[in-house]
mmCIF file of C-alpha atoms in Angstrom:
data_model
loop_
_atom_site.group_PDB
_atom_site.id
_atom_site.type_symbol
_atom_site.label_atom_id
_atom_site.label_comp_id
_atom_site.label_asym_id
_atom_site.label_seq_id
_atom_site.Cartn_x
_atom_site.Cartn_y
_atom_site.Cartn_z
ATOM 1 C CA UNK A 59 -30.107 -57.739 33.482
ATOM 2 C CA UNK A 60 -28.421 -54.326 33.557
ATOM 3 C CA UNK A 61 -30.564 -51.241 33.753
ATOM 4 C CA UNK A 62 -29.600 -48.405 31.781
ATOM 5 C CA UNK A 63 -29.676 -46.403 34.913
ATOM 6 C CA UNK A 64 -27.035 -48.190 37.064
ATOM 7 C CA UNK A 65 -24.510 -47.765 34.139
ATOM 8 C CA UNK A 66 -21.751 -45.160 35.315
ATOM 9 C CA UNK A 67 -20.871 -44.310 32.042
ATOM 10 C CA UNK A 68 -24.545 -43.302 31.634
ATOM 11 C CA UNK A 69 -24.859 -41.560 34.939
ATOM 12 C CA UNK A 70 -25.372 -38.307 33.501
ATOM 13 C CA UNK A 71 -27.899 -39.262 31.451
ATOM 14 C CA UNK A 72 -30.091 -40.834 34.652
ATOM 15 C CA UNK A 73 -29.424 -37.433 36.418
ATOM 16 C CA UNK A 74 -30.775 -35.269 33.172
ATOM 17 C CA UNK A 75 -33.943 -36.887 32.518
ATOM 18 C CA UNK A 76 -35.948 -34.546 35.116
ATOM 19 C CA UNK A 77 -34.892 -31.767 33.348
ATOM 20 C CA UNK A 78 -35.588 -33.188 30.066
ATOM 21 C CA UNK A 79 -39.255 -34.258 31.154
ATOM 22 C CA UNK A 80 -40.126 -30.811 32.732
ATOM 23 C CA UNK A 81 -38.383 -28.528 29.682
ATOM 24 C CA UNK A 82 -40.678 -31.376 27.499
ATOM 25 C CA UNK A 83 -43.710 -30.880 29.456
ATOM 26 C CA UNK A 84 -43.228 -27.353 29.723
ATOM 27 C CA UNK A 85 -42.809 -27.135 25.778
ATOM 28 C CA UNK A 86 -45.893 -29.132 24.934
ATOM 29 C CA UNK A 87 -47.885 -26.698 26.892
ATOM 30 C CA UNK A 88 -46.431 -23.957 25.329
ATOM 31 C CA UNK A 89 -47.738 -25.502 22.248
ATOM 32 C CA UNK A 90 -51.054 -26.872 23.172
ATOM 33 C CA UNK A 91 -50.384 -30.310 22.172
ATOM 34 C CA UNK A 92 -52.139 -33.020 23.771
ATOM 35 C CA UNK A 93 -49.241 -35.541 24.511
ATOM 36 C CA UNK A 94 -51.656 -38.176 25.784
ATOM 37 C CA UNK A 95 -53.057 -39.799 22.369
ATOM 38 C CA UNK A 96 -49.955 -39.884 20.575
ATOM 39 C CA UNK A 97 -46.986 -42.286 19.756
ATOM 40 C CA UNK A 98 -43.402 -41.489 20.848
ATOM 41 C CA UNK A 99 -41.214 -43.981 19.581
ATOM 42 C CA UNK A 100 -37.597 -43.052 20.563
ATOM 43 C CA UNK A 101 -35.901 -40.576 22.447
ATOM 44 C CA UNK A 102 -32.509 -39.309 21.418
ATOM 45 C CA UNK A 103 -29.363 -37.706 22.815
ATOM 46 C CA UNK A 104 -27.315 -34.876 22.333
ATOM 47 C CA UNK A 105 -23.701 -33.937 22.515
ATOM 48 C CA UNK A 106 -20.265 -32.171 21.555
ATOM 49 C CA UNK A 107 -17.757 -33.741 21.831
ATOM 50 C CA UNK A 108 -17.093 -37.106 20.450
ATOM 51 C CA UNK A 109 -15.693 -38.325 23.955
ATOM 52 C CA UNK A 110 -19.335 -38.184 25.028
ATOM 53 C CA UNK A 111 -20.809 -40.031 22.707
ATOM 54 C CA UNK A 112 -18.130 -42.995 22.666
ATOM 55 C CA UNK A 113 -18.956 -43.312 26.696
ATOM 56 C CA UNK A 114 -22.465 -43.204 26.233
ATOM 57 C CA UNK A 115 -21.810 -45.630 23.477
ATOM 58 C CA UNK A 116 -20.064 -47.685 26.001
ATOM 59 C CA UNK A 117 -23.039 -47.145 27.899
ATOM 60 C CA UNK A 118 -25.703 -48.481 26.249
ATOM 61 C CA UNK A 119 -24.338 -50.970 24.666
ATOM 62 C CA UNK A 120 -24.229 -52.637 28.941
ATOM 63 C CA UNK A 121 -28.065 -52.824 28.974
ATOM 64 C CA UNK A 122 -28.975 -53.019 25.101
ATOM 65 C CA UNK A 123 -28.522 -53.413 21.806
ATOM 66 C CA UNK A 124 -27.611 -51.956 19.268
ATOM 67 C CA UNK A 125 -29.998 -51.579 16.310
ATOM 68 C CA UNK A 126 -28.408 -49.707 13.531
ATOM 69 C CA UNK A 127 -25.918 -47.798 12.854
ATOM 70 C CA UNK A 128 -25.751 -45.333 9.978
ATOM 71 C CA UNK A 129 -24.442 -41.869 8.668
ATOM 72 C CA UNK A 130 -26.653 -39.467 8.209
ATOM 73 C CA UNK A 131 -25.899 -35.875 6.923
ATOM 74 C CA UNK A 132 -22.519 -36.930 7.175
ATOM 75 C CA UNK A 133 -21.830 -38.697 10.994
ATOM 76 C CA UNK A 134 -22.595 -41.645 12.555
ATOM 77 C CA UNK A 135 -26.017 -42.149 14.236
ATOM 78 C CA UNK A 136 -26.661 -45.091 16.134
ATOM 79 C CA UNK A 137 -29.635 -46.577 17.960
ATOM 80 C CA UNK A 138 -29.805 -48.651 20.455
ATOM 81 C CA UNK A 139 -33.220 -50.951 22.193
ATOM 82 C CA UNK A 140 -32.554 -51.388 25.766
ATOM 83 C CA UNK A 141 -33.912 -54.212 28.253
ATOM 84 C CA UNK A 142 -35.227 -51.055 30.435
ATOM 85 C CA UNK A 143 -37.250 -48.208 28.726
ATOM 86 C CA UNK A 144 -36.404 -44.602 29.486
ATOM 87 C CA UNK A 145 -39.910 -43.385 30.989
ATOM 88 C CA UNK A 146 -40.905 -40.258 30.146
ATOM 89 C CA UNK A 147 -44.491 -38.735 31.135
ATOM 90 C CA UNK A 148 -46.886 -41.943 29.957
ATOM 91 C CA UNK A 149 -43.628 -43.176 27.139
ATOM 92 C CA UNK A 150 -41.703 -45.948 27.884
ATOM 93 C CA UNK A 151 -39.105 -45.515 25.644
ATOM 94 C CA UNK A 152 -36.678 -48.587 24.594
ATOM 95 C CA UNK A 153 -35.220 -47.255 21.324
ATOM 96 C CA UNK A 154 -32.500 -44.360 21.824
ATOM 97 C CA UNK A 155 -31.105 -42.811 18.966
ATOM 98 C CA UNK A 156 -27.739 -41.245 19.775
ATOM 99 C CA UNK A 157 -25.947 -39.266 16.895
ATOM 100 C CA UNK A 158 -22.351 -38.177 16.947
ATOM 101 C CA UNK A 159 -21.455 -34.268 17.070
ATOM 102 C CA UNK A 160 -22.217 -32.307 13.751
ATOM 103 C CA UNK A 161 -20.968 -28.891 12.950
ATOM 104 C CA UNK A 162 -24.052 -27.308 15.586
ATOM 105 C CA UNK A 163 -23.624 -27.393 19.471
ATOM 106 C CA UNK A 164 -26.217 -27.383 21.311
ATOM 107 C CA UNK A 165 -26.073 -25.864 24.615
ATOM 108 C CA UNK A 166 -26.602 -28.848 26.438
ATOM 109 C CA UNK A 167 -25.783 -32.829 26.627
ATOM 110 C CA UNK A 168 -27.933 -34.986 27.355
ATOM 111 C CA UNK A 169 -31.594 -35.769 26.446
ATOM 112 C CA UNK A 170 -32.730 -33.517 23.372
ATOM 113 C CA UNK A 171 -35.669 -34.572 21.934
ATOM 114 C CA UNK A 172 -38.361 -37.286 21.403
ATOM 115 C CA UNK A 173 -40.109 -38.395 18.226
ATOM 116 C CA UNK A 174 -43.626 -38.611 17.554
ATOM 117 C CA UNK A 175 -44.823 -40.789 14.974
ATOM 118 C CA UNK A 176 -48.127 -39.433 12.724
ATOM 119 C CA UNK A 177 -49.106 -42.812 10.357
ATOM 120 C CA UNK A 178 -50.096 -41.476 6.806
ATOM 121 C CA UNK A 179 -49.126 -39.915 3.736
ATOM 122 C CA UNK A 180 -45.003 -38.747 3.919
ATOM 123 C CA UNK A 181 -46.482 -35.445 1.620
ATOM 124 C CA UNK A 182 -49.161 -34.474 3.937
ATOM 125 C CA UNK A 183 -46.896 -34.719 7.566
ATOM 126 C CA UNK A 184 -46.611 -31.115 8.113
ATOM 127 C CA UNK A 185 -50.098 -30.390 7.590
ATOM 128 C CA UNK A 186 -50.975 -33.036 10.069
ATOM 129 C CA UNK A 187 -48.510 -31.976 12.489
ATOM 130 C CA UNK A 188 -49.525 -28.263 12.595
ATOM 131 C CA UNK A 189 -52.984 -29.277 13.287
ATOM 132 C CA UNK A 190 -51.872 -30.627 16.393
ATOM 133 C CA UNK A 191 -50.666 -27.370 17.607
ATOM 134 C CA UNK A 192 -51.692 -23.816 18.923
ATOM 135 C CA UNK A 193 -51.549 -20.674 16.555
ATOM 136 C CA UNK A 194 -50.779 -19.190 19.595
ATOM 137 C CA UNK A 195 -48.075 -21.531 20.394
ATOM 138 C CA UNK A 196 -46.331 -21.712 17.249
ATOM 139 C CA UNK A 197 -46.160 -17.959 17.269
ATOM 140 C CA UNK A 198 -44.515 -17.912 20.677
ATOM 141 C CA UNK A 199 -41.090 -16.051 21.097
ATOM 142 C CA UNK A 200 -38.007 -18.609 20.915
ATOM 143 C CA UNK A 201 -40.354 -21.352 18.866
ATOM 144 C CA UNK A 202 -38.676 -22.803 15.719
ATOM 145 C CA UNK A 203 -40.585 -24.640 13.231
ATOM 146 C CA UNK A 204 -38.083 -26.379 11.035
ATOM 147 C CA UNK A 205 -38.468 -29.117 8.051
ATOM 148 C CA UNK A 206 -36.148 -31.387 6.630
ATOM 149 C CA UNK A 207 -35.609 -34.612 5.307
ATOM 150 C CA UNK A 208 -32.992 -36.458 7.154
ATOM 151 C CA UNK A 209 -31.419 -39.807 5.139
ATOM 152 C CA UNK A 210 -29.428 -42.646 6.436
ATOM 153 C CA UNK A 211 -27.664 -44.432 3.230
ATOM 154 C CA UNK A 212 -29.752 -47.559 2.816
ATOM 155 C CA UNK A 213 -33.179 -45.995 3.542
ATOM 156 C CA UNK A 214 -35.903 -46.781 1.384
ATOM 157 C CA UNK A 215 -39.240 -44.862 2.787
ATOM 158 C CA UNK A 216 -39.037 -41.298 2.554
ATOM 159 C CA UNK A 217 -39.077 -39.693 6.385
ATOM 160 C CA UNK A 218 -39.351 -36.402 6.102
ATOM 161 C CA UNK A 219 -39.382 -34.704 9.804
ATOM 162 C CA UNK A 220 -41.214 -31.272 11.163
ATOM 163 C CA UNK A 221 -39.221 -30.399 14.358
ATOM 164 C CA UNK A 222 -40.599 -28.139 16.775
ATOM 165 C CA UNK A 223 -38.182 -26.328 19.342
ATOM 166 C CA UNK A 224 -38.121 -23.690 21.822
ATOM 167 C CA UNK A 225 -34.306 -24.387 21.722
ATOM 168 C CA UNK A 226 -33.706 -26.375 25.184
ATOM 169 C CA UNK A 227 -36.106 -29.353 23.612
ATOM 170 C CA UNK A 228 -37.669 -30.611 20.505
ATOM 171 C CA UNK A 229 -40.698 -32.392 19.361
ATOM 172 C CA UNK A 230 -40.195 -34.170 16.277
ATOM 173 C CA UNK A 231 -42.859 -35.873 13.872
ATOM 174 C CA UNK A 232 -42.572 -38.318 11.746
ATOM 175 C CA UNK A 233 -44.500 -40.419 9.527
ATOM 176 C CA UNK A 234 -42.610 -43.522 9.938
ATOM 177 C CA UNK A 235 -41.475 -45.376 13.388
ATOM 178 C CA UNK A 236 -37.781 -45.984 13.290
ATOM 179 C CA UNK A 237 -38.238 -49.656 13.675
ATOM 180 C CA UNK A 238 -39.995 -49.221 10.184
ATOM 181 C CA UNK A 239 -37.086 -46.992 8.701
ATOM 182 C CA UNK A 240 -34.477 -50.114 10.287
ATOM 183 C CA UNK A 241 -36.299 -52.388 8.504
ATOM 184 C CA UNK A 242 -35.975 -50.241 5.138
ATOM 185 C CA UNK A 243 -32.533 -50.053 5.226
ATOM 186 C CA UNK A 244 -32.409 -54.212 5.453
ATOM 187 C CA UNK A 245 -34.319 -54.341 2.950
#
């Protein structure tokens, strides 16, 4: 079995998750949110160029498989279970989401963000997200508090997302797990 850390076209990836965990760990501080108790169900990459993405593509597709590909706001996402989870703090992470280059660049590739799944009512996910975290956090210099509604073509549940960022990582909630959202689209 190939581990997704012995794949040299995923080398920079293996080399970037210390950085990702700290600037994580550093951000949920920031926020006051308890990590411990909640579900993170993927973990997902960013890039720029398209190069990038087409050798991590490469990548993971050596030690996993790919669950779904899909456009969403116009390019390509895919996601991908491997055979050996990404860990990260207590996560074990086995779904990756990696999305092709849009029209923002972030100022780094690599790891960008995990996803935190909040069970319940799509209308109320904000509210239940904000009670998670600090007034004192969310009023922080350099934190971003953005909502949106991300749609893949065939989805059927409505996932609308509150992202938190102090603009090296982000915390995303949800109200569905992306297995669920797969599973939507199949339907």
């Amino acid at each position: 079995m190939t581990h997704w850390h012995t794949v040299d076209d995923l080398h920079d990836l293996h080399a970037d998750l210390p950085r990702f965990e700290h600037a994580l760990s550093g951000l949920a501080a920031r926020l006051g949110l308890d990590i411990a108790p909640l579900d993170a169900d993927h973990i997902s990459l960013r890039c720029h160029q398209n190069t990038t993405a087409e050798r991590w593509r490469r990548g993971l597709e050596q030690c996993g498989e790919l669950l779904s590909e899909n456009i969403i706001n116009g390019r390509p996402i895919c996601l991908f279970r491997l055979r050996e989870p990404v860990a990260v703090a207590h996560w074990r992470f086995t779904v990756v989401e990696l999305p092709w280059p849009g029209e923002k660049r972030y100022p780094h590739e690599g790891w960008e963000h995990i996803e935190i799944v909040l069970p319940g009512e799509p209308d109320t996910l904000n509210a239940r997200a904000v009670a998670l975290l600090s007034d004192e956090g969310l009023s922080q210099p350099g934190i971003s508090v953005k909502t949106s509604s991300p749609r893949g073509e065939k989805e059927r549940l409505p996932n609308p997302t509150l992202a938190v960022s102090d603009g090296v990582v982000t915390i995303k909630f949800h109200p569905w797990s992306i297995e669920a959202i797969v599973a939507s689209e199949q339907a």
